[in-house]
Short mmCIF file of C-alpha atoms and ligand atoms in Angstrom, two decimals:
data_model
loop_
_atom_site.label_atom_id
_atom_site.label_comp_id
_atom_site.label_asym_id
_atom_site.label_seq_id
_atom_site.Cartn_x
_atom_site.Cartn_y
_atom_site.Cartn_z
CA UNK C 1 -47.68 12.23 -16.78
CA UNK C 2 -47.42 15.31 -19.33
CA UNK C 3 -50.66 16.71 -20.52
CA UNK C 4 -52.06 13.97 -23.61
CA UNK C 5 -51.26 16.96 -26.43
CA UNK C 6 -48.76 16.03 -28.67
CA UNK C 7 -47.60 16.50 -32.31
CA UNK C 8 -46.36 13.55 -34.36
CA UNK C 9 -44.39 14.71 -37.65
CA UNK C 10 -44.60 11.61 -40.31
CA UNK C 11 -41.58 11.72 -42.23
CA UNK C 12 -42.25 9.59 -45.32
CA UNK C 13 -45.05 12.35 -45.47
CA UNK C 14 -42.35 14.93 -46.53
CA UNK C 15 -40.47 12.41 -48.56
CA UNK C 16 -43.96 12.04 -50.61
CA UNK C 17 -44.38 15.58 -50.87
CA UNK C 18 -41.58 16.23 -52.64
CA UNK C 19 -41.31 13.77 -54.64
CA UNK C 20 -44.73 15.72 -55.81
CA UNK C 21 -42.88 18.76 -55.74
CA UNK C 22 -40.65 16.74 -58.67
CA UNK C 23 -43.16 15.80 -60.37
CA UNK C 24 -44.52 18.84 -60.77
CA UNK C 25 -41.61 20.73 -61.94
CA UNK C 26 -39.20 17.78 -63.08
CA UNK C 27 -36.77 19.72 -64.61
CA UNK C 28 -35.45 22.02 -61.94
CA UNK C 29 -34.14 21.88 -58.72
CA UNK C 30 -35.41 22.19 -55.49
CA UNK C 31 -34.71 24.28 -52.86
CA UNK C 32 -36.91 22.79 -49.73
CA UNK C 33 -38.26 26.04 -47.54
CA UNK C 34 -37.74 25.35 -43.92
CA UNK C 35 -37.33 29.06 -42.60
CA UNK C 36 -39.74 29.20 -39.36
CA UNK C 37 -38.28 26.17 -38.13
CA UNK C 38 -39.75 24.27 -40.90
CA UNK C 39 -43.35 25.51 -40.44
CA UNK C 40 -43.35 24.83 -37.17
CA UNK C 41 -42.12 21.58 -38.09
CA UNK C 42 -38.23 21.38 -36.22
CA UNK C 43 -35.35 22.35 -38.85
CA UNK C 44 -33.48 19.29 -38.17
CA UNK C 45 -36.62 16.99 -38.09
CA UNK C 46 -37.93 18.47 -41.84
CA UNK C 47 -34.23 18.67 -43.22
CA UNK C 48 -33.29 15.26 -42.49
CA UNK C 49 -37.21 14.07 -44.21
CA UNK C 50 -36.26 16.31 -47.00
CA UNK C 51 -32.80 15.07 -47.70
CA UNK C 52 -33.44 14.83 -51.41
CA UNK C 53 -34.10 18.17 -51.70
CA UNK C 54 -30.91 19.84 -54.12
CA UNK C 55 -30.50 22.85 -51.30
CA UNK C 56 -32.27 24.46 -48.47
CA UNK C 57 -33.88 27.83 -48.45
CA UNK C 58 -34.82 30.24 -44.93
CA UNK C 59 -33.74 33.72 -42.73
CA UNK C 60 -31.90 32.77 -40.02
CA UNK C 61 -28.25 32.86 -40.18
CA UNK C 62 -28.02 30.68 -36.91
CA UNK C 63 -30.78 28.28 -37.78
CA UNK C 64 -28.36 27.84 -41.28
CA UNK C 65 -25.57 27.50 -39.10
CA UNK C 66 -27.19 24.72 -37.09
CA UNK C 67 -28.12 22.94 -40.71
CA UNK C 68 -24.15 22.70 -41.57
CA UNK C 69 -23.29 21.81 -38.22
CA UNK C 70 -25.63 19.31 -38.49
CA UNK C 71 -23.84 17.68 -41.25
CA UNK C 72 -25.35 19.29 -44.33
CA UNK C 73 -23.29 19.90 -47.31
CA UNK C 74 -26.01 20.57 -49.68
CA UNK C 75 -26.43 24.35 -50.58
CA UNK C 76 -28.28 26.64 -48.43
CA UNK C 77 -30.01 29.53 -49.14
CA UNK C 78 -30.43 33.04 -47.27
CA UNK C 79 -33.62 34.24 -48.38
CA UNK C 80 -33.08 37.64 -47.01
CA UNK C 81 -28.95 37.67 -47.21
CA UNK C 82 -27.48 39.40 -44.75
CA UNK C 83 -28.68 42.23 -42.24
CA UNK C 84 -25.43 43.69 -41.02
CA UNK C 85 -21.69 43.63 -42.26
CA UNK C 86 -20.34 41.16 -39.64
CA UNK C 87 -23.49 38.03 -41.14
CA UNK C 88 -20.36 38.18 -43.58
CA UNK C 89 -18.10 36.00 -41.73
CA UNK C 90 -20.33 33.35 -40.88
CA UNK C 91 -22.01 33.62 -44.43
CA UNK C 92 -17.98 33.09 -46.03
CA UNK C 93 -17.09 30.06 -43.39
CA UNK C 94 -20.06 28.17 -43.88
CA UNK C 95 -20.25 28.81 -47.83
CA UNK C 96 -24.26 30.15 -47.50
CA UNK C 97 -26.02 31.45 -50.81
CA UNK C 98 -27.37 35.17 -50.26
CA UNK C 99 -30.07 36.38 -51.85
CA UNK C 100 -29.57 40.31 -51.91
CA UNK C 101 -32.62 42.26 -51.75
CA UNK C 102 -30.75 45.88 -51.30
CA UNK C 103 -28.08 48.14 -52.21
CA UNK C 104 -27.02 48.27 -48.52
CA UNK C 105 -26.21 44.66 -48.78
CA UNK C 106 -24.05 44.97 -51.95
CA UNK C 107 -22.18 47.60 -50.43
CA UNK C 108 -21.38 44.91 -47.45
CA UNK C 109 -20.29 42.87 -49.98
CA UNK C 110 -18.07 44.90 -51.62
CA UNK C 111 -16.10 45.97 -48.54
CA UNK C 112 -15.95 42.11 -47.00
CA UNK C 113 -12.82 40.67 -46.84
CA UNK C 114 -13.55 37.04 -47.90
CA UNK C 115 -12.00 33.55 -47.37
CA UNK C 116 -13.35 32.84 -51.18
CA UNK C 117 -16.00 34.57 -53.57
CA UNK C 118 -19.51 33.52 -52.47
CA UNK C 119 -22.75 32.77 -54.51
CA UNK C 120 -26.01 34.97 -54.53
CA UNK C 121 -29.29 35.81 -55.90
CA UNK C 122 -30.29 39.06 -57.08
CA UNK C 123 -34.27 39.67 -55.76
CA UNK C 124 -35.69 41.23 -58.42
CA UNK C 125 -39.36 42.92 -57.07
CA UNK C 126 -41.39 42.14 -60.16
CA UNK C 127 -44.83 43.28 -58.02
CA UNK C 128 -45.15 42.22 -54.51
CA UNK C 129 -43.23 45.55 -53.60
CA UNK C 130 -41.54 44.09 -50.84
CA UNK C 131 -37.59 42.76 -51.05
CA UNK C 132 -35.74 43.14 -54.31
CA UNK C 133 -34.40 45.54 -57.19
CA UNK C 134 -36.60 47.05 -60.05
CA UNK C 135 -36.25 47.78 -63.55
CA UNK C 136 -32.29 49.42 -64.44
CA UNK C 137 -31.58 48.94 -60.20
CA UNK C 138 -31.36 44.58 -61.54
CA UNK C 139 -28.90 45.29 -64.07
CA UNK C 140 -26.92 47.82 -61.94
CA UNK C 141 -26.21 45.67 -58.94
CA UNK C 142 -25.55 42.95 -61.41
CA UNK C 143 -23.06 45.16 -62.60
CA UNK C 144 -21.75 46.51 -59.32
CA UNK C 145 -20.94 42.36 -57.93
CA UNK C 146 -19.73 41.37 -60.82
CA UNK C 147 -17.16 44.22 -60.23
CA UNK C 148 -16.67 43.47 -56.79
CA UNK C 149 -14.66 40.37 -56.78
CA UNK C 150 -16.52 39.28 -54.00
CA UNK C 151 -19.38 37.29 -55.53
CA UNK C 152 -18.99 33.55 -57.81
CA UNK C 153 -22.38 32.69 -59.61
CA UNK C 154 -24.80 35.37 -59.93
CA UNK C 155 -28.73 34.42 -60.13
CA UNK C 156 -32.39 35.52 -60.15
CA UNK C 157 -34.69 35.43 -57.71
CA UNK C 158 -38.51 36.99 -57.81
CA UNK C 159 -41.31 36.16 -54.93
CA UNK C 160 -45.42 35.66 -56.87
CA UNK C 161 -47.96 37.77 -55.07
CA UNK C 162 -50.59 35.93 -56.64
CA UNK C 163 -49.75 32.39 -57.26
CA UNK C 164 -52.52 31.38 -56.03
CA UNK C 165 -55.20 34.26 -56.58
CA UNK C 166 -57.06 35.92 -59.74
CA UNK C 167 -53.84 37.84 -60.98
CA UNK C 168 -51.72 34.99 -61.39
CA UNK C 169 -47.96 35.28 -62.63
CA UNK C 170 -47.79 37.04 -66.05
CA UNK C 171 -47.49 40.18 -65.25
CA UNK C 172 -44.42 39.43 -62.66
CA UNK C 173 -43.69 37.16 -65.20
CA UNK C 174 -42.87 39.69 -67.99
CA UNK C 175 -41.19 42.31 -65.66
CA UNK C 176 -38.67 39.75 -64.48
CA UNK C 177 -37.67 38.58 -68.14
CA UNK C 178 -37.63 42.57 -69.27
CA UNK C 179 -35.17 43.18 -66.59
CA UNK C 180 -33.02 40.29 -66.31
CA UNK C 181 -32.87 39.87 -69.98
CA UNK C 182 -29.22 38.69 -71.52
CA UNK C 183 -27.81 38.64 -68.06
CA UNK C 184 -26.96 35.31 -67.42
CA UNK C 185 -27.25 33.21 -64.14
CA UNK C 186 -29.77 30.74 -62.88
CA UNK C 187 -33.65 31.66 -61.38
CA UNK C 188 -35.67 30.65 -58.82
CA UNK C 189 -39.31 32.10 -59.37
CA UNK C 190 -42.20 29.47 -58.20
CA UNK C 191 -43.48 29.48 -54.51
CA UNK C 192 -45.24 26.08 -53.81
CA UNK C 193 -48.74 27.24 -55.71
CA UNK C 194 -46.70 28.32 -58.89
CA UNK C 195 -44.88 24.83 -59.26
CA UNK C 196 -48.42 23.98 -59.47
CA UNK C 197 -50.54 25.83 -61.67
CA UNK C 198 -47.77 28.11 -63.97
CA UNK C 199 -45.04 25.33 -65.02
CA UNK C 200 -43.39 28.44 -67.48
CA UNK C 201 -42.24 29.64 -63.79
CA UNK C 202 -40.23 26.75 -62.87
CA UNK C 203 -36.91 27.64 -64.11
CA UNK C 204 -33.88 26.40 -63.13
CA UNK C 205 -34.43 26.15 -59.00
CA UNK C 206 -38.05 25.61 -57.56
CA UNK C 207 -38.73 27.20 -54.01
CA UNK C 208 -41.52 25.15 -52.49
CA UNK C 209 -42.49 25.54 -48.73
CA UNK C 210 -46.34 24.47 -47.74
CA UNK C 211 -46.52 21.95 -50.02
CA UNK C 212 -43.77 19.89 -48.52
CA UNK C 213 -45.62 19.98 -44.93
CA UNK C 214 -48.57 18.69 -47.28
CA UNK C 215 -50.99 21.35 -47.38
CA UNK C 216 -52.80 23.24 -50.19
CA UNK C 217 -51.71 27.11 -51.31
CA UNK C 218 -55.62 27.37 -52.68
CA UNK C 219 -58.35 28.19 -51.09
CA UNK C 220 -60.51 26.38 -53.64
CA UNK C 221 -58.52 23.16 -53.85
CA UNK C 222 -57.82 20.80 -51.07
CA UNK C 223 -54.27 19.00 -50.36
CA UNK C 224 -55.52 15.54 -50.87
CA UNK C 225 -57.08 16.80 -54.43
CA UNK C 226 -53.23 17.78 -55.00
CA UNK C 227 -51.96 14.45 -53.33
CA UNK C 228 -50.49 16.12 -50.88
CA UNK C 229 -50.38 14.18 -47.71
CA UNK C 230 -49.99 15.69 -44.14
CA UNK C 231 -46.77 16.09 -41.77
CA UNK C 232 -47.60 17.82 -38.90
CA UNK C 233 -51.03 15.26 -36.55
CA UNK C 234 -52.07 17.74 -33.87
CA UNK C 235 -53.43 15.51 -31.74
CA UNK C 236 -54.72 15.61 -27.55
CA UNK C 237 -57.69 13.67 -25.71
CA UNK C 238 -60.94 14.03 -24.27
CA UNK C 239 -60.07 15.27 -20.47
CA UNK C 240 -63.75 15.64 -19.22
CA UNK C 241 -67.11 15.01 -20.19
CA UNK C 242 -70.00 17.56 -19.42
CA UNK C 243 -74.07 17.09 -19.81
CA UNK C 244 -76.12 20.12 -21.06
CA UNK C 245 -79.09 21.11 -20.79
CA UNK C 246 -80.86 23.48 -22.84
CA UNK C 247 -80.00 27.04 -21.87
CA UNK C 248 -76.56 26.18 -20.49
CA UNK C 249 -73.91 27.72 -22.07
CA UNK C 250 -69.85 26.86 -22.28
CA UNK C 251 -66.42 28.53 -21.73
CA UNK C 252 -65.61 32.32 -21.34
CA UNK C 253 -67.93 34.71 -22.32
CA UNK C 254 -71.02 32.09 -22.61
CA UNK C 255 -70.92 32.66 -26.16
CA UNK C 256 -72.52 29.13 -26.75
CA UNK C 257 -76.01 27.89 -25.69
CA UNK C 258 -77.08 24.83 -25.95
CA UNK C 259 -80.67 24.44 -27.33
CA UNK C 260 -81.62 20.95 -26.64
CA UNK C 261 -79.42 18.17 -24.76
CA UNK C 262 -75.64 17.73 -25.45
CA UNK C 263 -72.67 15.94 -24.61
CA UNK C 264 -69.74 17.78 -24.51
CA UNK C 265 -66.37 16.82 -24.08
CA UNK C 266 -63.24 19.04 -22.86
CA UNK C 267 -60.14 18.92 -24.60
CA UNK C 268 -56.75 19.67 -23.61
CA UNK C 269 -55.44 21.87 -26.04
CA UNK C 270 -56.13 25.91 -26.45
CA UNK C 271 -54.29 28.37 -27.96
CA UNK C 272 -50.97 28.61 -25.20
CA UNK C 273 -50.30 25.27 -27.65
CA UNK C 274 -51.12 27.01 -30.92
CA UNK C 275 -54.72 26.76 -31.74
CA UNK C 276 -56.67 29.54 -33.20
CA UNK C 277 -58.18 31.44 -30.67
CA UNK C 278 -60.23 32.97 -33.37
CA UNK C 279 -61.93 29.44 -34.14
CA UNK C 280 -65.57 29.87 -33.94
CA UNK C 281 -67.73 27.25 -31.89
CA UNK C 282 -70.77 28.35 -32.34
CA UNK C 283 -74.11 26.56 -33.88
CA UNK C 284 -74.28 28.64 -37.00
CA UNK C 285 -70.30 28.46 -37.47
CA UNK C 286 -67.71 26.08 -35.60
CA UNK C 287 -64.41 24.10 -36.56
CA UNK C 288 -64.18 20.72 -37.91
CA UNK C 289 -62.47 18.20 -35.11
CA UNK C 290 -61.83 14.54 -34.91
CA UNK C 291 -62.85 12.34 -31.50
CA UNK C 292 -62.29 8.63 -32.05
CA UNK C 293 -61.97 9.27 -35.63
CA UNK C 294 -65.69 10.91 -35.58
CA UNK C 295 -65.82 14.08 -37.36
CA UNK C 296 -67.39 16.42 -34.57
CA UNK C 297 -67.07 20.56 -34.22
CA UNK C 298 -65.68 23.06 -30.94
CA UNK C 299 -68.04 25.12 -28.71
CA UNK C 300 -67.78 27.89 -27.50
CA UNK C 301 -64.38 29.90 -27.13
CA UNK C 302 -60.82 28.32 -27.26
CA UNK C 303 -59.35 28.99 -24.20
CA UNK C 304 -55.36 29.08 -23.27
CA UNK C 305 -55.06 24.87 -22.30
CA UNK C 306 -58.66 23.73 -23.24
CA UNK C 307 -61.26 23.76 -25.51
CA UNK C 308 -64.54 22.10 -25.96
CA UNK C 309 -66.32 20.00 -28.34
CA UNK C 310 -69.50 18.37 -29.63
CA UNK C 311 -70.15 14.61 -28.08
CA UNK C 312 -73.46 14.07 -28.55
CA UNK C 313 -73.67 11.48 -31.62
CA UNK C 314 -69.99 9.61 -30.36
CA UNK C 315 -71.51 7.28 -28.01
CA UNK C 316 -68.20 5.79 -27.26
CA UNK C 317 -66.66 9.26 -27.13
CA UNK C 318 -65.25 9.41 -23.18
CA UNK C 319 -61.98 10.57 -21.15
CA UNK C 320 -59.38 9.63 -22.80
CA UNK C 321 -60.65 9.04 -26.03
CA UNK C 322 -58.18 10.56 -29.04
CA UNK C 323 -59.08 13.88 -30.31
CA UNK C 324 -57.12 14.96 -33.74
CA UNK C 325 -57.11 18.99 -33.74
CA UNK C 326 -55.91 18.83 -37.50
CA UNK C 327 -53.23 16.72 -39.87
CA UNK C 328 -54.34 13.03 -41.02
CA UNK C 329 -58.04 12.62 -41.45
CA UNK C 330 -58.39 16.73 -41.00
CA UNK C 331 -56.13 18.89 -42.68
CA UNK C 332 -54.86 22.04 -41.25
CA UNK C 333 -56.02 23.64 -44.43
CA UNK C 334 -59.73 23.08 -43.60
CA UNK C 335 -58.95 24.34 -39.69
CA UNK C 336 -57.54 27.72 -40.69
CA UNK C 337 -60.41 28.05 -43.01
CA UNK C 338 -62.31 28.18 -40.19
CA UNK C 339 -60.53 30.35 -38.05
CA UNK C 340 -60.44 32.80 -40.95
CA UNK C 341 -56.91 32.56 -41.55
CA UNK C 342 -54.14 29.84 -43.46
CA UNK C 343 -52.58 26.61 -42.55
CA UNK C 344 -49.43 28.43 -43.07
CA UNK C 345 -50.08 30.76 -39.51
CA UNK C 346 -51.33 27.28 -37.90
CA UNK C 347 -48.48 24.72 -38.55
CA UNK C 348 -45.87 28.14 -37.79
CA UNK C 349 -47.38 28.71 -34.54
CA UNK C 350 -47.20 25.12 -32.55
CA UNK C 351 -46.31 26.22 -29.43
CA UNK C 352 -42.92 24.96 -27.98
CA UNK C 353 -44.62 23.45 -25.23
CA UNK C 354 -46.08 21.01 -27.08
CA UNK C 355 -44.49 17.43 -27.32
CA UNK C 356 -43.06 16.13 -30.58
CA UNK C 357 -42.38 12.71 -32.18
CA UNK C 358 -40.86 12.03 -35.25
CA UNK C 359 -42.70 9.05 -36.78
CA UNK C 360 -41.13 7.25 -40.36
C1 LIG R 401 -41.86 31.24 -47.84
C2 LIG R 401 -41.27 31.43 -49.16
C3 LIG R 401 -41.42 30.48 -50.17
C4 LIG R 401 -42.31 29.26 -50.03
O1 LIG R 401 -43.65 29.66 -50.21
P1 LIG R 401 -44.85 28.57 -50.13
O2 LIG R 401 -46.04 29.36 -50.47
O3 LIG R 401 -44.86 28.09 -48.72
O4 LIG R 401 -44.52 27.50 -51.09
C5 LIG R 401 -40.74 30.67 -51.35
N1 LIG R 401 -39.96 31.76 -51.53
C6 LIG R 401 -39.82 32.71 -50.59
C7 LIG R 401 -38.98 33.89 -50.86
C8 LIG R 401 -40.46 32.58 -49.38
O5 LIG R 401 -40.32 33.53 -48.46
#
């Protein structure tokens, strides 16, 4: 018998999610985000859920390689275009949609010999200062592929820094429309938390990626508020039960003590399957678990295949019984609040070694 971990991906989930993606922004299209193998959630697993997406959006050539091969006819959408001349070739065969972020990668363009003119998005860096062209640079590599030969439809693209913080979209907002404006061609602007709160950013192609795997972009506002509903169950069971008493402590470092009696139970999942190390289990601060559907907390440190948690008021709680690390009844959201960090870093970083199901 395998180890009890496994995680369980619900597909009507994602088919929910985007419908809320739809209602949200009902006027555009949607490109669903499934670079890091879905967020962790298996590219072919998330496509297929997300079939009524209008196009798919992520990085790696060969992972959009394996989405055509896989049948898909539906557009799909290099977020970073290419990274060397001969990306070309597979880029032209499989008809892929580039968004160009450089003047390195117009240049490849304009000395590719191509089986037909392909379509792209100029990144336009209206503030995050990452990818993307800025102030006369949008209009000049407009200018430059529309000279080429090499390129069919020309659009926008710009990436929000702060969708979901204090400075919000304007000020992107503005820079984008000063610089792209009169050229035609059709934008993509809103990450999942602007196709929530800023509907003037939803243009004419949406680019939502947490929100499909049914967690919130805001700190301050929980995925069931949004009625988001959960993809990815984490979910393992109790391998061992242990009795305190006061004074004993658990796991590496002893950085738990127990004060008065406690049940504890082990768990077989640490953070070789992709649970925060960083997840406190202390009495002041711990993380939120489910055993038997009981909302209980960790002690002491995560360690690589185990980690431990509070039994004492689940009288039933014993080996074997289920343990949900997060996804329904505990979202991920709440997790990597504890752990100091986002769901985003928790659903991406499922290890491989952990056993899937697909569940309708
Ligand atoms: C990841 C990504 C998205 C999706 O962002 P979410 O916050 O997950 O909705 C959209 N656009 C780009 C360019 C991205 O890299």
């Amino acid at each position: 018998m395998p180890r009890p971990i496994r995680a369980s991906f619900r597909l009507s989930a994602l088919r929910h999610n985007l419908e809320v993606v739809r209602r949200h922004a009902p006027n555009s299209r949607v490109w669903a985000v499934v670079k890091a193998n879905a967020y962790g959630h298996g590219l072919l697993r998330a496509a297929q859920g997300l079939n009524n997406a209008d196009g798919y959006a992520l990085l790696d050539l060969n992972d959009a390689v394996r989405l055509r091969e896989a049948g898909i006819a539906k557009p799909i959408l290099l977020l970073e275009g290419i990274f060397q001349p001969s990306d070309l070739e597979p880029v032209d065969r499989y008809r892929f949609t580039l968004a160009l972020h450089d003047l390195e990668q117009v240049l490849m363009l304009e000395r590719a010999q191509l089986l037909a003119p392909v379509a792209v998005c100029l990144k336009v860096n209206s503030g995050m200062n990452r990818l993307g062209f800025a102030g006369t640079q949008v209009r000049q590599a407009y200018a430059r592929l529309q000279a080429s030969g090499k390129v069919g439809s020309i659009g926008f693209m710009t990436h929000f820094a702060d969708a979901d913080g204090a400075a919000g979209v304007a000020a992107q907002m503005a820079r984008f429309a000063e610089w792209t404006a009169g050229l035609p061609g059709d934008a993509t602007l809103a990450n999942s938390a602007a196709i929530l709160r800023y509907p003037e950013t939803h243009a004419a192609w949406v680019r939502p990626g947490i929100m499909l795997y049914g967690c919130s972009p805001f700190a301050d506002l929980s995925a069931a508020a949004l009625d988001l509903r959960p993809v990815m169950t984490l979910a393992s069971e109790i391998i061992s039960v242990q009795q305190l008493q006061p004074g004993d402590r658990v796991g590496y470092g002893g950085t738990f003590e127990a004060r008065r009696p406690m049940r504890i139970g082990v768990v077989a999942c640490g953070y070789a399957d992709g649970y925060p190390r960083h997840a406190p289990g202390l009495d002041e601060q711990s993380t939120p678990v489910l055993v038997a559907g009981e909302p209980t907390r960790t002690v002491g440190r995560v360690s690589m295949d185990m980690l431990c948690v509070d039994l004492s008021h689940i009288a039933q709680a014993r080996v074997g019984s289920p343990v949900t690390l997060w996804g329904e009844g505990l979202s991920a959201d709440v997790v990597a609040a504890s752990a100091g960090t986002v769901s985003y870093e928790l659903l991406c970083a499922l290890a491989a070694r952990v056993p899937q199901v697909g569940i309708d």
